Coordinates of C-alpha atoms in Angstrom, one line a residue:
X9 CA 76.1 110.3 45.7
X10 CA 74.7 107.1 45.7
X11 CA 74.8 106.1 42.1
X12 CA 78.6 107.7 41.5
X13 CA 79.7 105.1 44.3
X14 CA 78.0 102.5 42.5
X15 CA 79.6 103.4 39.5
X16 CA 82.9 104.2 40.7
X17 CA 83.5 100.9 42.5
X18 CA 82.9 98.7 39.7
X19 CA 85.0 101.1 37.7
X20 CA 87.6 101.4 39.6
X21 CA 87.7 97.2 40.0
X22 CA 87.6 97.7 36.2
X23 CA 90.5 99.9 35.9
X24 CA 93.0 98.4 38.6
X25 CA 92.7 94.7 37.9
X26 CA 91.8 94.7 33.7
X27 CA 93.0 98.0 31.8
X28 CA 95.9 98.8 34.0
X29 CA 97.7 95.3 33.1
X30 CA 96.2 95.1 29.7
X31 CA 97.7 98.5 28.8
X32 CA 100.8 98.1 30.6
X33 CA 101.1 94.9 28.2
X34 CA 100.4 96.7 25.5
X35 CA 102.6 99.5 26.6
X36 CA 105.5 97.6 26.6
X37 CA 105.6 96.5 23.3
X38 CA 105.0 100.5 22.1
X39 CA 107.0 101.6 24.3
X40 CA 109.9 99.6 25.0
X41 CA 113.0 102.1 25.7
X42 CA 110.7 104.8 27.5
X43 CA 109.8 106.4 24.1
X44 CA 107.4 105.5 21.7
X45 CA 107.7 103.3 19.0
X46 CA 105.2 102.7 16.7
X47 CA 107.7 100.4 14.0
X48 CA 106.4 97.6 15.4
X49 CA 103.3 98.2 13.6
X50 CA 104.1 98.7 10.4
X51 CA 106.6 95.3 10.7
X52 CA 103.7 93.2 12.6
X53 CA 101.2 94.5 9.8
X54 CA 103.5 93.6 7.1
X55 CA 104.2 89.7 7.8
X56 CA 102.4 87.6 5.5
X57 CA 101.8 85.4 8.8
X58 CA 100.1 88.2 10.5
X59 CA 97.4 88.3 7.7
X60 CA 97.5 84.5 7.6
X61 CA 96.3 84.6 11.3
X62 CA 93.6 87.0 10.7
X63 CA 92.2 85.3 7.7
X64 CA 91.9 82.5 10.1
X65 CA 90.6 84.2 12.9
X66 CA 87.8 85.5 10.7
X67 CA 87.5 82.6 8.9
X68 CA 86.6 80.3 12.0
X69 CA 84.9 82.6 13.7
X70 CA 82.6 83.3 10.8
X71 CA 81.9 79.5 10.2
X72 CA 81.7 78.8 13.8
X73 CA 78.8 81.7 14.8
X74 CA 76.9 80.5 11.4
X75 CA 76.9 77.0 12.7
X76 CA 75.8 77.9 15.9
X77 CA 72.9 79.6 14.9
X78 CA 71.5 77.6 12.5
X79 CA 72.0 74.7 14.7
X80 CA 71.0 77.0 17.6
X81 CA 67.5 78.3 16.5
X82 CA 65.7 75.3 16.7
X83 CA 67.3 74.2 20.1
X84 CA 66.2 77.6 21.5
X85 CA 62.4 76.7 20.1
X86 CA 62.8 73.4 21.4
X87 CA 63.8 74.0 24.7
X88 CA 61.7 77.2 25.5
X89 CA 58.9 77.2 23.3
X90 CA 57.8 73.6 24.3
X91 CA 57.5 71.6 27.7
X92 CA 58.1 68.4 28.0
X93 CA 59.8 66.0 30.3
X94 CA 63.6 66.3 31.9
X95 CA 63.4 69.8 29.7
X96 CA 65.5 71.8 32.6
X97 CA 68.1 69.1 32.6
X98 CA 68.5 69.3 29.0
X99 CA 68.8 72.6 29.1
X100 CA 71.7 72.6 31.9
X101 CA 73.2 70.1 29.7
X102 CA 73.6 72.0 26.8
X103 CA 75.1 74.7 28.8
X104 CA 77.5 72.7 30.5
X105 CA 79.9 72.8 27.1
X106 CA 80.3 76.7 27.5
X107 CA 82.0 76.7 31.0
X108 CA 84.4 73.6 30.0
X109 CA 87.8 74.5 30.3
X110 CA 88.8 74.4 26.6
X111 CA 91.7 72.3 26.7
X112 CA 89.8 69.4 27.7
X113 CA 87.4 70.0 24.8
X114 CA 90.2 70.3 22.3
X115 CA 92.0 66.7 23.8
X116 CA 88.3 65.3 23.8
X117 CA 87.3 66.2 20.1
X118 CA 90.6 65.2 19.1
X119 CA 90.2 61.5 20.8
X120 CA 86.7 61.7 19.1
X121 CA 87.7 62.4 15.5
X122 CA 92.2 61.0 15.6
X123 CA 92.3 57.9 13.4
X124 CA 91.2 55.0 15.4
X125 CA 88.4 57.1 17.2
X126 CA 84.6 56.7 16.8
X127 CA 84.7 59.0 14.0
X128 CA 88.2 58.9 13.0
X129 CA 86.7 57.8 9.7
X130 CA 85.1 61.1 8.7
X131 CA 89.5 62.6 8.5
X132 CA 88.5 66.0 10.0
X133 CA 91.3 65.5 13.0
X134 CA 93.9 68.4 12.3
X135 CA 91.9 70.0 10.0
X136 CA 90.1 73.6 10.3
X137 CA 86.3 71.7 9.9
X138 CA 87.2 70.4 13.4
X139 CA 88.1 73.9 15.0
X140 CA 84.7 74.6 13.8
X141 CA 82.7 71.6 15.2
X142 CA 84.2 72.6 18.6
X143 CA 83.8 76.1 18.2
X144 CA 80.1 75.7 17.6
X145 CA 80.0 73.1 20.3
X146 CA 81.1 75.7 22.6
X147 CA 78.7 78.1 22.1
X148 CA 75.1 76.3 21.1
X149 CA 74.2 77.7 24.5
X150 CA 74.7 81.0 24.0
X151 CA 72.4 81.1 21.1
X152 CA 69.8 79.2 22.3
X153 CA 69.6 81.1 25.8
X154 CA 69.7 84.5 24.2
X155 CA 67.0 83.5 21.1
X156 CA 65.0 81.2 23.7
X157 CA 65.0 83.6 26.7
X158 CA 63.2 86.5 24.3
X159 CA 61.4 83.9 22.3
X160 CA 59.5 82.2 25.7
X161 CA 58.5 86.0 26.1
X162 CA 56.9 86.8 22.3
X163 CA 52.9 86.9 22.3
X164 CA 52.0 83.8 20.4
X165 CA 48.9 85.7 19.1
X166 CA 50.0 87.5 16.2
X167 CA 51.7 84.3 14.7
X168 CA 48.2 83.0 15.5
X169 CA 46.5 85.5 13.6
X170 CA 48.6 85.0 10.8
X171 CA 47.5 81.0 11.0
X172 CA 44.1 82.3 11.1
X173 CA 44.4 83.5 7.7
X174 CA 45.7 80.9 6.1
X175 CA 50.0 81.7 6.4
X176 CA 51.0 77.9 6.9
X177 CA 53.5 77.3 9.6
X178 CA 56.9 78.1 8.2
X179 CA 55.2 81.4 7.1
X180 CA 54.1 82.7 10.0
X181 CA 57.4 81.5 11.4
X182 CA 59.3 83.4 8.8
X183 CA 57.4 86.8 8.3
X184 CA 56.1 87.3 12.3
X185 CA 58.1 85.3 14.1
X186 CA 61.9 85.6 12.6
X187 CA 61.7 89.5 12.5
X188 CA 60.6 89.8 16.2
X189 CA 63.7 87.4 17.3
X190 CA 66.0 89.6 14.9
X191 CA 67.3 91.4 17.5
X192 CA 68.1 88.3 19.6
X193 CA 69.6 86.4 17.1
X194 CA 71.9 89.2 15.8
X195 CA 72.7 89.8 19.8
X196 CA 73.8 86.2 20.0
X197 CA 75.3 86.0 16.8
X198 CA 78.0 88.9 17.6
X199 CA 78.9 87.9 21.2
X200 CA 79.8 83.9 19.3
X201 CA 81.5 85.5 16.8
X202 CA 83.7 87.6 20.0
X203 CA 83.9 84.0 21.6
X204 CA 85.1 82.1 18.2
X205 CA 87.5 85.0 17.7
X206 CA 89.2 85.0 20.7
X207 CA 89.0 80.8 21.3
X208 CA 92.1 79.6 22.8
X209 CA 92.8 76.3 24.2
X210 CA 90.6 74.4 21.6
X211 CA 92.0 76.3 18.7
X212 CA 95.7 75.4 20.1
X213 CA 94.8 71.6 20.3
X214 CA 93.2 71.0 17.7
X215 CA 94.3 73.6 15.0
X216 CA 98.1 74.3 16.3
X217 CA 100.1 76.7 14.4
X218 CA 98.8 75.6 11.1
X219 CA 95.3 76.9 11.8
X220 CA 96.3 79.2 15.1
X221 CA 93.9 82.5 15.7
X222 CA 95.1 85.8 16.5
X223 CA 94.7 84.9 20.5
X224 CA 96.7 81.7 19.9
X225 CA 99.8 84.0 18.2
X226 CA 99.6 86.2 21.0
X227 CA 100.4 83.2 23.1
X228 CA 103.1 82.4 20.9
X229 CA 104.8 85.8 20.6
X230 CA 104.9 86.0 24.4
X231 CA 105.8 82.6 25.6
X232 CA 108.0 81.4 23.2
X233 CA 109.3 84.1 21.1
X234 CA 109.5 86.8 24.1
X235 CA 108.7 89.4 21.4
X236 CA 106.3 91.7 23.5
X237 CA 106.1 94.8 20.8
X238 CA 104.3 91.4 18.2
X239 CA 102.2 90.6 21.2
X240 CA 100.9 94.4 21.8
X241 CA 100.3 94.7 18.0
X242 CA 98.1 91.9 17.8
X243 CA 96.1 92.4 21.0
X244 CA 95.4 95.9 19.5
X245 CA 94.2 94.4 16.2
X246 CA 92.4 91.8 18.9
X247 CA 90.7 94.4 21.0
X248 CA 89.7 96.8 17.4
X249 CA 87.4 92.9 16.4
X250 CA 86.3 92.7 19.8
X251 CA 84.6 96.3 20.2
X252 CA 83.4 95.9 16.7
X253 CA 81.7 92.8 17.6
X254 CA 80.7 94.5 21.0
X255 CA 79.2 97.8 18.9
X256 CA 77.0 95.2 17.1
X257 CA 75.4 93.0 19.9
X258 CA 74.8 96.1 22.1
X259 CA 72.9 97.7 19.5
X260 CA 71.1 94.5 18.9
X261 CA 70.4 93.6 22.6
X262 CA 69.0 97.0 23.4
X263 CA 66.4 96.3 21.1
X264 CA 65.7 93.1 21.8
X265 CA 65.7 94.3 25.5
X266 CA 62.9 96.8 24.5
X267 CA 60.8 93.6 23.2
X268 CA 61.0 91.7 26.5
X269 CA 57.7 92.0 28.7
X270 CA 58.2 90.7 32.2
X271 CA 54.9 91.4 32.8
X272 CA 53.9 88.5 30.1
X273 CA 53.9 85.0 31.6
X274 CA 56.3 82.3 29.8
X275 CA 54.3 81.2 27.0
X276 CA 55.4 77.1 27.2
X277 CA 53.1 74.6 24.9
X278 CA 53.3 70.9 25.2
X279 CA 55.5 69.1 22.7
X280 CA 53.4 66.3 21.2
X281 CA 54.6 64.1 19.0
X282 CA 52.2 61.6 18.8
X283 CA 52.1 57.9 17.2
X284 CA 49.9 57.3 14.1
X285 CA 48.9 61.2 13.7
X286 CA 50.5 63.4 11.2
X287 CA 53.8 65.0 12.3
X288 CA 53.4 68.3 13.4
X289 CA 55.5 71.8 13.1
X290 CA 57.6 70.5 15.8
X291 CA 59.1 67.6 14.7
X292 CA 61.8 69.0 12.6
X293 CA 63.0 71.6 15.2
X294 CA 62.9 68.5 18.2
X295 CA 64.5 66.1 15.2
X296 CA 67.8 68.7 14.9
X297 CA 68.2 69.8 18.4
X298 CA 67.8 65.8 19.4
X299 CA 70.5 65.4 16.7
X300 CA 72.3 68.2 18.2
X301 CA 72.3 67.4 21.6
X302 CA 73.3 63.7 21.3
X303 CA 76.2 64.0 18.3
X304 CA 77.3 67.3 19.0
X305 CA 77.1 67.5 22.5
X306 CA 76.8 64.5 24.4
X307 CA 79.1 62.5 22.2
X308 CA 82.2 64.1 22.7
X309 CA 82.0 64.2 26.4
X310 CA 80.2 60.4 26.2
X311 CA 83.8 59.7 24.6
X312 CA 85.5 61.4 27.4
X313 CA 83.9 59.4 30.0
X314 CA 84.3 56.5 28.4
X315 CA 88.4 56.9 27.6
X316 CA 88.9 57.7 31.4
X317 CA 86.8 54.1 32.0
X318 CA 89.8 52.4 30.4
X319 CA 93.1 51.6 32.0
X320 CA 96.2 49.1 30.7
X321 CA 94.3 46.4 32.4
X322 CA 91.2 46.9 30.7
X323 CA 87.9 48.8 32.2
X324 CA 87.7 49.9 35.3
X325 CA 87.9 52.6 37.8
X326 CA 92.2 52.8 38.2
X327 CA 92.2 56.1 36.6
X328 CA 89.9 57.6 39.0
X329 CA 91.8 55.7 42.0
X330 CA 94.9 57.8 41.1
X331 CA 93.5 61.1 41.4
X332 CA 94.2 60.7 45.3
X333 CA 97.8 60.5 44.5
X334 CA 100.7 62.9 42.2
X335 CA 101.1 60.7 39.2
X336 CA 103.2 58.9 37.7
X337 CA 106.9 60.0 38.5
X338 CA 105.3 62.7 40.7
X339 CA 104.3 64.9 37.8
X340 CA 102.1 67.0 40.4
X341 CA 102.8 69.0 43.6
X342 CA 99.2 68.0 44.7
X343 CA 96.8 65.4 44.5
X344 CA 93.7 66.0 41.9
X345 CA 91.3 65.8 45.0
X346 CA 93.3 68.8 46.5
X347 CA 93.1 70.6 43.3
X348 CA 89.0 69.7 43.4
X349 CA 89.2 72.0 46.5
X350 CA 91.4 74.8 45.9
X351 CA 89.2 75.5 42.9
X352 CA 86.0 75.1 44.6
X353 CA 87.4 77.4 47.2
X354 CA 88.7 79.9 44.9
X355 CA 85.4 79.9 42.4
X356 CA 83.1 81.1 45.6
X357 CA 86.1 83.7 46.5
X358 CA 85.2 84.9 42.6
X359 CA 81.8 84.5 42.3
X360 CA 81.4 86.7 45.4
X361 CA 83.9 89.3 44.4
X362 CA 82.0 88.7 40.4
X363 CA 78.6 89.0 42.2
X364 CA 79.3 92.3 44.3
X365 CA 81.0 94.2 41.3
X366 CA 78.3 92.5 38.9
X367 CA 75.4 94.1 40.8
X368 CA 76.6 96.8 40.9
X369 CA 77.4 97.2 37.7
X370 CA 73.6 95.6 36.3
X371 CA 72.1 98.3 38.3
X372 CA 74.1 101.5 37.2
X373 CA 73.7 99.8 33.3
X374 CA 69.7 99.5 34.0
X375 CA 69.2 102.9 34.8
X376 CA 67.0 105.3 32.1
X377 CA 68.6 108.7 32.4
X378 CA 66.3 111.3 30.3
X379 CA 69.8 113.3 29.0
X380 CA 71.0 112.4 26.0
X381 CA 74.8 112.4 28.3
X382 CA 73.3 110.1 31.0
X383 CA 72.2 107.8 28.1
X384 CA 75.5 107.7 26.9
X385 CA 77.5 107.4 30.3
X386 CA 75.1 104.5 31.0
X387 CA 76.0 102.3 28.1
X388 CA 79.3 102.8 28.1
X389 CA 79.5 101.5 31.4
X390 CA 77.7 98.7 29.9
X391 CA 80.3 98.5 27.0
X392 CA 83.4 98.5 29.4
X393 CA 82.5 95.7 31.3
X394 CA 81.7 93.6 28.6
X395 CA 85.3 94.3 27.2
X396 CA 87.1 91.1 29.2
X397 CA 85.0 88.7 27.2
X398 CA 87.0 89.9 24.3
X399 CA 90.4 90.8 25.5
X400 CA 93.2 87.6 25.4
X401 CA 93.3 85.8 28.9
X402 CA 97.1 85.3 28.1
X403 CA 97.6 89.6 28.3
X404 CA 95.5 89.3 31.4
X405 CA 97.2 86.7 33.0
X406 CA 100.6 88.1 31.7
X407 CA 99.9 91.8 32.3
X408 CA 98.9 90.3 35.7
X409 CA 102.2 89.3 36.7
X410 CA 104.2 92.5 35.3
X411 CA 101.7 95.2 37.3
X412 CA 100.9 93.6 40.6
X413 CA 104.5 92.6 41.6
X414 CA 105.4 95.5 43.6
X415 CA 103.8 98.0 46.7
X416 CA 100.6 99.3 46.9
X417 CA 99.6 96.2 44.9
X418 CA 102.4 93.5 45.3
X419 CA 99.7 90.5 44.9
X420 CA 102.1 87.8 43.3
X421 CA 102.4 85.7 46.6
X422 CA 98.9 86.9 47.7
X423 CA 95.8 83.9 47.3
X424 CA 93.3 85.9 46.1
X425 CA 95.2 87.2 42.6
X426 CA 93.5 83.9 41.1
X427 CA 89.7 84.9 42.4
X428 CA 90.6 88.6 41.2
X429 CA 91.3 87.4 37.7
X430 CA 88.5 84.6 37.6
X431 CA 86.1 87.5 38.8
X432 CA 87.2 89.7 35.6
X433 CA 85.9 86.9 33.6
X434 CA 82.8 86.4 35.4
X435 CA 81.6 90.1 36.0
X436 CA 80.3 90.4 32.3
X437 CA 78.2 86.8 32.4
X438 CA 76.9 88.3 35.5
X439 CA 75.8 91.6 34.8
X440 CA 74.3 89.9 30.9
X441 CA 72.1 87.6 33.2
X442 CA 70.7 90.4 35.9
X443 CA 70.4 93.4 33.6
X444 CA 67.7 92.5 30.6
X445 CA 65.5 91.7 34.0
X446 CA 66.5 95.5 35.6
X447 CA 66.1 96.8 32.0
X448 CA 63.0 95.0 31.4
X449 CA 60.8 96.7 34.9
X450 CA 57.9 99.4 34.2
X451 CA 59.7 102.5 35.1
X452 CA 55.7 103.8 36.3
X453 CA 56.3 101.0 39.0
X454 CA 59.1 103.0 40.6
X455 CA 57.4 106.5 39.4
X456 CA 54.2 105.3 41.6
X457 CA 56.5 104.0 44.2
X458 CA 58.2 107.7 44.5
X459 CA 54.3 109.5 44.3
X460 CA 53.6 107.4 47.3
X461 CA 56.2 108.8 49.3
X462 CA 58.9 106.1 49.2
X463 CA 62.7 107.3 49.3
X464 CA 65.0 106.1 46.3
X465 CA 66.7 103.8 48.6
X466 CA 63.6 102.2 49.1
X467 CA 62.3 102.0 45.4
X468 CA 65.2 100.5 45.1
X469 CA 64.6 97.6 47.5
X470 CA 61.3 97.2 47.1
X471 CA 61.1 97.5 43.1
X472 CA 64.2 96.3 41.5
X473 CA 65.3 94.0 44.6
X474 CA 62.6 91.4 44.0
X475 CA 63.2 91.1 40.4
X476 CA 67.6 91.3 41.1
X477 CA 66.9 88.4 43.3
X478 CA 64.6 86.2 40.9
X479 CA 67.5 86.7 38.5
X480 CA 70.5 86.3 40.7
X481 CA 70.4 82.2 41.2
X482 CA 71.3 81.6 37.4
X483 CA 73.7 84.7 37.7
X484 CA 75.5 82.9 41.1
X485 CA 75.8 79.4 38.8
X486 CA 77.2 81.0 35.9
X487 CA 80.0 82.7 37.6
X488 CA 80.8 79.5 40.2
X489 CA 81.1 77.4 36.7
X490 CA 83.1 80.2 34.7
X491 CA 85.1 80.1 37.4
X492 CA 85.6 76.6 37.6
X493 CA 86.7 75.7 34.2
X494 CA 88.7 79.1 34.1
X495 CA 92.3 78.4 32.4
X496 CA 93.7 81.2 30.6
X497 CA 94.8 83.2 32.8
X498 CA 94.7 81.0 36.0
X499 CA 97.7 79.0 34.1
X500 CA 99.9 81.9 34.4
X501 CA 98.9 83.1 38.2
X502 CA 98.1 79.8 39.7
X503 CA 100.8 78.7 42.3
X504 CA 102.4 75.3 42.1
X505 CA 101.5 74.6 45.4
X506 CA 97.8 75.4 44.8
X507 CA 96.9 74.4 41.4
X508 CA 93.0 74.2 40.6
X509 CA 91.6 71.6 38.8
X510 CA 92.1 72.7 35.0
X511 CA 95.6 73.8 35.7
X512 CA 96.0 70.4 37.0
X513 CA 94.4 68.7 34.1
X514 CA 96.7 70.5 31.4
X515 CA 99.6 69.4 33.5
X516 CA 98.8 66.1 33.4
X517 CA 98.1 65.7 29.4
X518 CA 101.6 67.8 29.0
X519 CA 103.5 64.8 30.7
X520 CA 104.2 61.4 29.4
X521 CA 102.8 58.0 30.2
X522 CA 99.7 56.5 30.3
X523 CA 98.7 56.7 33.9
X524 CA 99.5 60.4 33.6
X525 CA 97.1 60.7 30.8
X526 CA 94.3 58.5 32.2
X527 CA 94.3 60.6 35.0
X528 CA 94.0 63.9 33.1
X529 CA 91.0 62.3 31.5
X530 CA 89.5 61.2 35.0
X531 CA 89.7 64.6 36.1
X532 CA 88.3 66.4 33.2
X533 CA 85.1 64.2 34.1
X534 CA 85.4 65.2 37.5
X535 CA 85.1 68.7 36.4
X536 CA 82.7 68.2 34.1
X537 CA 80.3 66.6 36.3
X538 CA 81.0 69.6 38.9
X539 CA 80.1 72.4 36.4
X540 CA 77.2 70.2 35.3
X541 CA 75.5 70.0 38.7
X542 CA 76.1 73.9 39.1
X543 CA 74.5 74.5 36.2
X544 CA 71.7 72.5 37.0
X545 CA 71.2 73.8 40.4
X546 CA 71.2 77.6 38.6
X547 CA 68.6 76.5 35.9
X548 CA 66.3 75.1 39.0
X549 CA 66.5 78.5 40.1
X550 CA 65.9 80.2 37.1
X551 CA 62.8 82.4 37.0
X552 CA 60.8 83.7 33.6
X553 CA 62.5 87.0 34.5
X554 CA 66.3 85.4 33.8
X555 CA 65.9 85.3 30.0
X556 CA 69.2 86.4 29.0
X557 CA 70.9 83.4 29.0

């Protein structure tokens, strides 16, 4: 009884608040009149732009996960297989891109590469090799949390037995090492490819309609052409990528689960780089994630800090004075500062609800059923929840708005529709964080706990609660940040009188003037620094258990 209201509550959170208005989207574009119509399909299918749009929704996303994990392997050595000096601030560093609202990204890259810029020189602004560059800049940390979690757990010694007997470096690397991190690497390679393929905000920036993805036409087909039946079509053809992509990196992260020993302590080794002495196996990995880290990363948001520094009168700190008031000709409803705190207050209203239903969720998912049914009923629910990650935030928003406007669920003037729909986001970082540590626990530590004489409840608590909570810091600062720099579907549910802090920031760069703009820019720092210092508090807490990100 237990375990089904575990699994039922997080289900039914599931089904009320992300298939009910995803499929009553969807429904109203199959069903306009009351009766089915499945035309739509066959005209949707048949428009040379539709097969444009997917050509470059596979396209990017392609390019974009192969850049982050070639540039992502070494980073993931880097950073977990060595120790060295300010690494746990690098680490929250390189994290901090992944929970930027992507708006902000897109307007930053763009000032980075527009003619004029730092790099306007190279031409890439408009062009597709720039969707890329932010794409991969978006998610370096995935791959190098999901490689470098596992990879801080591998037993050095058989790559040290195959140094023993002569394999040099990079052949020990490539026949003992690579094939044990297969199954991470193929994990993180499919949940990038779900995030390039369903990129938003950057793509819309910096690609427009000339190199727009199939989340940016849904956009476009239900804000501006009102056609709902084009909208459900594509988010069908959206959701068919997304659970292929999802069948892929659950297969793969089973078996990279099955790898991870938390009973193996992290094996760190100093990073030595030493003047005079012959350069070492780790100066090419440290060379390329230095690269990365400073060009890649640092540079774009470098560039952001320093446009917000300048003002009509030169440098100085007028951009950051004006977030205390609405803008030029009032273009807000609230000052920036007030925005700062409704989206601090709503991200811990989501991160609890995200927590909770995350939990939850981790623990039903961690369970080993002997059946071949329970097997199957438990990765499902593992499958389901990872499903928002792929599904448009516009048909969550949207489907948002035409589901909970009337009785039992009449939410639409209600404050906590945003924390529902940040929490939908969030539940799936949550329960990817807590349940490789759940997974990863010697079931003979609960079967010796039951011999003993201890009731579930308390195998429970005194079993998997000690490793849940070692995990459940990084969990906490993922979800606050997600939260944070959430904009897809907040833009559609946020109300004008309590905007948070990204809504605000797109508002701002949509009106005219430079005050406006300078503010946007202020803010965006703001944010940035916010999510930053979450994300460094959750990597303090990290343990050697949290591996999964």
């Amino acid at each position: 009884m237990g375990w089904a209201v575990a699994a039922g509550v997080p289900l039914a959170f599931l089904a009320v608040f992300f298939a009910w208005p995803v499929l009553s989207l969807v429904g109203r574009g199959f069903v306009p009149d009351g009766a089915l119509d499945l035309s739509g399909v066959t005209d949707v299918l048949s428009r040379p732009r539709t097969w444009r749009i997917l050509g470059q929704t596979l396209t990017q996303a392609v390019l974009g996960t192969a850049g982050a994990v070639l540039l992502g392997l070494p980073g993931a050595y880097v950073l977990y297989r060595c120790r060295f000096r300010g690494r746990g601030l690098v680490r929250a560093m390189a994290t901090v891109p992944f929970v930027l609202p992507t708006v902000v990204v897109g307007v930053a890259f763009r000032s980075l590469l527009a003619e004029g810029g730092p790099l306007g020189f190279l031409r890439l602004d408009g062009t597709q090799a720039a969707v890329v560059l932010a794409l991969v800049f978006f998610n370096y940390a995935v791959v190098v949390r999901t490689v470098g979690g596992l990879w801080a757990r591998l037993d050095p010694r058989a790559e040290q037995a195959a140094r023993a007997l002569g394999a040099s470096p990079w052949r020990a690397f490539l026949t003992v090492t690579l094939p044990a991190l297969a199954p991470a690497i193929a994990s993180a390679a499919a949940i990038v490819f779900l995030f390039c393929a369903t990129a938003f905000g950057v793509v819309l920036v910096l690609g427009g309609t000339r190199y727009g993805t199939v989340e940016t036409e849904i956009w476009v087909q239900t804000t501006q052409f009102l056609d709902l039946r084009a909208a459900a079509v594509l988010s069908v053809v959206q959701v068919v990528l997304v659970g292929a992509a999802l069948a892929v990196a659950g297969r793969a992260r089973r078996r990279s689960e099955r790898a991870l020993q938390l009973g193996t302590a992290e094996t760190d080794h100093p990073l030595r780089l030493r003047r005079g002495a012959r350069p070492g196996p780790d100066l090419l990995p440290a060379l390329v994630t230095a690269a990365v880290v400073g060009l890649l990363l640092l540079l774009p948001l470098a560039g952001l800090v320093a446009r917000s520094l300048r003002t009509a009168d030169g440098w100085g700190l007028g951009n950051y004075r004006a977030l205390g008031t609405t803008g030029g000709d009032n273009a807000l409803t609230v000052t920036v500062w007030e925005a700062t705190a409704n989206s601090l207050r709503i991200a811990v209203d989501a991160t609890t609800l995200a927590v909770v239903v995350g939990v939850l969720v981790a623990l039903v998912a961690s369970r080993r059923p002997r059946s071949t049914t329970g097997r199957r009923a438990v990765g499902l629910v593992d499958a389901l929840f990872m499903l928002p990650l792929g599904v448009s935030a516009v048909t969550v928003g949207f489907g948002f708005l035409i589901t909970l406007d009337h009785p039992p669920l009449d939410l639409r003037s209600s404050p906590v529709l945003v924390p529902i729909a940040q929490a939908v986001v969030a539940v799936p970082l949550v329960v990817r964080t807590l349940l490789p540590v759940l997974r990863a626990i010697d079931p003979r530590q609960r079967e010796v706990a039951a011999v003993l004489g201890a009731s579930r409840g308390r195998v429970l608590a005194t079993v998997d609660g000690p490793y849940l909570v070692r995990g459940l810091g990084l969990a906490i600062g993922f979800a606050f940040a997600v939260s944070l720099g959430e904009f897809g579907a907040t833009s559609f549910l946020a109300r004008p009188d309590r905007p948070t802090l990204p809504v605000v920031i797109f508002r701002l760069l949509g009106r005219p003037g430079a005050e406006n703009y300078g503010m946007a820019l202020a803010a965006a720092v703001v944010l940035a620094v916010l999510t930053a210092g979450v994300m460094a508090l959750a990597e303090r807490l990290r343990t050697t258990e949290a591996t999964a990100w």
